[in-house]
Every structure is written in C-alpha cells, then in structure tokens.
Rosetta silent file (secondary structure, phi, psi, omega in degrees, C-alpha in Angstrom):
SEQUENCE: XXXXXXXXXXXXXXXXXXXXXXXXXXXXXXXXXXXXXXXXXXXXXXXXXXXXXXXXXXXXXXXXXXXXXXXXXXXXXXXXXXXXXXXXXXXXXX
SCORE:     score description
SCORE:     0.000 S_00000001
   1 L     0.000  128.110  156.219    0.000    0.000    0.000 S_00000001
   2 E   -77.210  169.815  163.305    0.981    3.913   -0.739 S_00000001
   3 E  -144.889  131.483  174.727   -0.066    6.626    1.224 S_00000001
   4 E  -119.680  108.870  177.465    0.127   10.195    0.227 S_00000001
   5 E   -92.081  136.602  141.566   -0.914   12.740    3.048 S_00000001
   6 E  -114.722  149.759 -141.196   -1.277   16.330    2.253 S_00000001
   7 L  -167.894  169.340  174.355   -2.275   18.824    5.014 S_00000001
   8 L  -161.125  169.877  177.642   -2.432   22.665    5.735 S_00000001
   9 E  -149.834 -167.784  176.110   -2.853   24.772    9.253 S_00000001
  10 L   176.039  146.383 -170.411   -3.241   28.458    9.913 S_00000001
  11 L  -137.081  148.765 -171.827   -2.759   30.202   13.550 S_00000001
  12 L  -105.640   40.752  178.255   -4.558   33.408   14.898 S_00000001
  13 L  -104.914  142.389  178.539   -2.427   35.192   17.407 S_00000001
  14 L  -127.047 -163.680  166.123   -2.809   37.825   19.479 S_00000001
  15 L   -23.705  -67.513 -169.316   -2.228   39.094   23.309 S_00000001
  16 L  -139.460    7.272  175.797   -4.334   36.919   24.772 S_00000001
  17 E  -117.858  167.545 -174.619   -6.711   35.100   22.388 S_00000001
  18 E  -162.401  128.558 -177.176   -5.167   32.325   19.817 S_00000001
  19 E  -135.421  118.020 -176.567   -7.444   30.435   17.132 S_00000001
  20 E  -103.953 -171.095  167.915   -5.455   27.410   15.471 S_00000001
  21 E   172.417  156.052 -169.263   -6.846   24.878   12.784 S_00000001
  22 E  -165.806  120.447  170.924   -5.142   22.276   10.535 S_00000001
  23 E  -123.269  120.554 -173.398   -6.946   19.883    7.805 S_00000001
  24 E  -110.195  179.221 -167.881   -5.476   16.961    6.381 S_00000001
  25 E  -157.615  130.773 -176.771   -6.167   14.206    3.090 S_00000001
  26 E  -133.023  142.597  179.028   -4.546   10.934    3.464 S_00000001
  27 E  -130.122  109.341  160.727   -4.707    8.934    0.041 S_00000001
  28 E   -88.519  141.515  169.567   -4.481    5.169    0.392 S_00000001
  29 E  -150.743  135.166 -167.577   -3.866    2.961   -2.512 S_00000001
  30 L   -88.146  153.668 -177.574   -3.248   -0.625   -2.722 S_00000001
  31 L   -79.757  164.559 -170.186   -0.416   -2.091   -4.776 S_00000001
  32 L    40.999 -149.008 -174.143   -1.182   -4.722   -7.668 S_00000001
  33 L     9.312 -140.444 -157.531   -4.137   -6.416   -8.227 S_00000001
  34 L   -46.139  -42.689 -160.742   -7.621   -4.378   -8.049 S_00000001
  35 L    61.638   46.401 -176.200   -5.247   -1.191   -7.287 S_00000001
  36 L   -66.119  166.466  171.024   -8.704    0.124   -4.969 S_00000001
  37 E  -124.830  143.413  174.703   -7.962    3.865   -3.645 S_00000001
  38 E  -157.306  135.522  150.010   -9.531    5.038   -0.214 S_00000001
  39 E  -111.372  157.825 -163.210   -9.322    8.379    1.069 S_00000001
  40 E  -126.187   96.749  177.065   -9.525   10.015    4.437 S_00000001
  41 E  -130.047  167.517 -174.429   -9.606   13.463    5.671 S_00000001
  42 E  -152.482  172.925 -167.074   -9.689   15.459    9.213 S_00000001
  43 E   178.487  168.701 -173.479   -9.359   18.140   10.536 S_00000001
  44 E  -164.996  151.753  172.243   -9.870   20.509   13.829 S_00000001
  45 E  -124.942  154.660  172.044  -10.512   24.426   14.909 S_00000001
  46 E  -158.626  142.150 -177.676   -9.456   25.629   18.661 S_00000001
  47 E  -129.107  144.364 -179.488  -10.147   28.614   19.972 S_00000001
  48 E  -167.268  149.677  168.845   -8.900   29.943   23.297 S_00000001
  49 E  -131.964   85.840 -154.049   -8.825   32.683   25.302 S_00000001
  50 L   -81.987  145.768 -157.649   -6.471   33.763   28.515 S_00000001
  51 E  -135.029   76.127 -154.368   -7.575   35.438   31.646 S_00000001
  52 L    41.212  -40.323 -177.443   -4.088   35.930   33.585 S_00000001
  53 L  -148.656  -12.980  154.780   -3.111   32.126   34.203 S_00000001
  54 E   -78.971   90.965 -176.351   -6.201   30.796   32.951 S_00000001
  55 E  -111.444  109.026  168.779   -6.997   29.851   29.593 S_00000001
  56 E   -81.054  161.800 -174.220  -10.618   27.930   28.711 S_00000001
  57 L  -163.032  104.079 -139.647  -10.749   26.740   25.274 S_00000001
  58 L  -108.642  125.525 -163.917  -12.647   24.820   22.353 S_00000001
  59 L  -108.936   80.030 -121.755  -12.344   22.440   20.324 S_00000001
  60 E  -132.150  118.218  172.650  -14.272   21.217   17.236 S_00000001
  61 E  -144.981  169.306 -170.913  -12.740   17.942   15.399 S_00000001
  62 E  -179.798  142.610 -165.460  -13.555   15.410   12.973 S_00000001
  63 E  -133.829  127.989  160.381  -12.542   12.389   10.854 S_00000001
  64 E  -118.836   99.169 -156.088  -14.005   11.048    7.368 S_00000001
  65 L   -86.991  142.062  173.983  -12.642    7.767    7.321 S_00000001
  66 L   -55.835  145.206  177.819  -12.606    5.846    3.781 S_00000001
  67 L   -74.311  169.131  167.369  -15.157    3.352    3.609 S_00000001
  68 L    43.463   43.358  173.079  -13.212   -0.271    3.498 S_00000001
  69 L   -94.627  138.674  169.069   -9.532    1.385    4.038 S_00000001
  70 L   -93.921    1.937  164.432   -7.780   -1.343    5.820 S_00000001
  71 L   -95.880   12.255  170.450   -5.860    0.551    7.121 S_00000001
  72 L   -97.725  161.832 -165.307   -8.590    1.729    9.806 S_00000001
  73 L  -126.937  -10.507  167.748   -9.635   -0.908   12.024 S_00000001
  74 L  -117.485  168.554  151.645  -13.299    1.242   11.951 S_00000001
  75 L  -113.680  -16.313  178.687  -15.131    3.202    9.149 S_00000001
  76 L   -66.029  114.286  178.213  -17.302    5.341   11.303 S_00000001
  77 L   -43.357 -173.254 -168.208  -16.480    8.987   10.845 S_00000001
  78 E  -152.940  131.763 -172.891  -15.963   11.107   13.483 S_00000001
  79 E  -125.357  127.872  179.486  -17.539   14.522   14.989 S_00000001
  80 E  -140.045  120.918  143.324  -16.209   15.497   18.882 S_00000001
  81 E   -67.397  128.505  170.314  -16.723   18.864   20.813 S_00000001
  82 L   -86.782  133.796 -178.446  -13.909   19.708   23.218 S_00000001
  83 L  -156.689  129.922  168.014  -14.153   22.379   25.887 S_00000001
  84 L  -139.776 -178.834  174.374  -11.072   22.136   28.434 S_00000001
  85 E  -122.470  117.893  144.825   -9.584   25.066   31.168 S_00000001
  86 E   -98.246  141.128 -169.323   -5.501   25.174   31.233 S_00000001
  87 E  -117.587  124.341 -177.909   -3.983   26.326   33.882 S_00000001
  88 L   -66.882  124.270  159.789   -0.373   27.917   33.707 S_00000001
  89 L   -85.686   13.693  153.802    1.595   27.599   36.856 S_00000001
  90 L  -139.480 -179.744 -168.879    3.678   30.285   36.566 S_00000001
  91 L   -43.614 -162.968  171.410    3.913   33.803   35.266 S_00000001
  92 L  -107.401  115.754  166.784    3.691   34.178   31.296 S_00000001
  93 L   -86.668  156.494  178.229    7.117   34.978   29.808 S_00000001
  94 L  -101.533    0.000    0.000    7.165   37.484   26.852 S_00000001
C-alpha cells in the first residue's frame, strides 16, 4: 500500500486570544491487483482565550474515514466537541 498525506494549518495570534486549525487528506492505494484507492480526511478548529493564568478553550474535530480502508480498524467517521480550562503555573514569559 501507498499513502500520500497532504495537510495545511493556519494560527490566529494575538495578546491573549489564539485560534489554530489544521486539515489533512490521506490517500491510500493498494499495490497490484484491483489497485482500490480510499481516502480520508480530518481536521480541527481551537479557539482559546487567557484570563491571567487561565486559559478555557474549544475544540471542534472530525474524521471522514474511507469506507473499506484497511488501514482503519473502523469506518465510522468522526464529529467530537472539546471544551477544556488550562492552567499555567507560573507567570507568562514574553
């Protein structure tokens, strides 16, 4: 089997807010015989916002798995909300 991944991101920053995201395309293809192709792609947004040593922040992800790629041990896509708080334990340095 090949695999060809291609992917992209982009990042938001400022003082104190930060909005990342990154989407990828994974291209399976089997060698010889039938030569089948299955693709894959994913992808995620986060958002956050810090309030002196606090930052909460959100996540939105998701996976659209090939149907019949063997190389997944599932086919069911994937949707997930995130929501977490990090907490710094020391100052911020600049």
């Amino acid at each position: 089997m090949t695999e060809r991944i291609v992917g992209g991101f982009f990042t938001y920053q400022r003082r104190r807010t930060e909005v990342l995201g990154e989407v990828l395309a994974l291209r399976h293809r089997e060698e010889g015989g039938a030569g089948r192709e299955f693709g894959t792609s994913g992808f995620y947004v986060q958002a956050s916002h810090r309030f002196g040593r606090l930052t909460p922040y959100y996540r939105f992800e998701g996976l659209d798995r090939g149907a019949d790629d063997p190389y997944y041990l599932s086919s069911a896509d994937l949707r997930r909300h995130i929501a977490g708080l990090r907490a710094d334990p020391g100052p911020r340095r600049r």
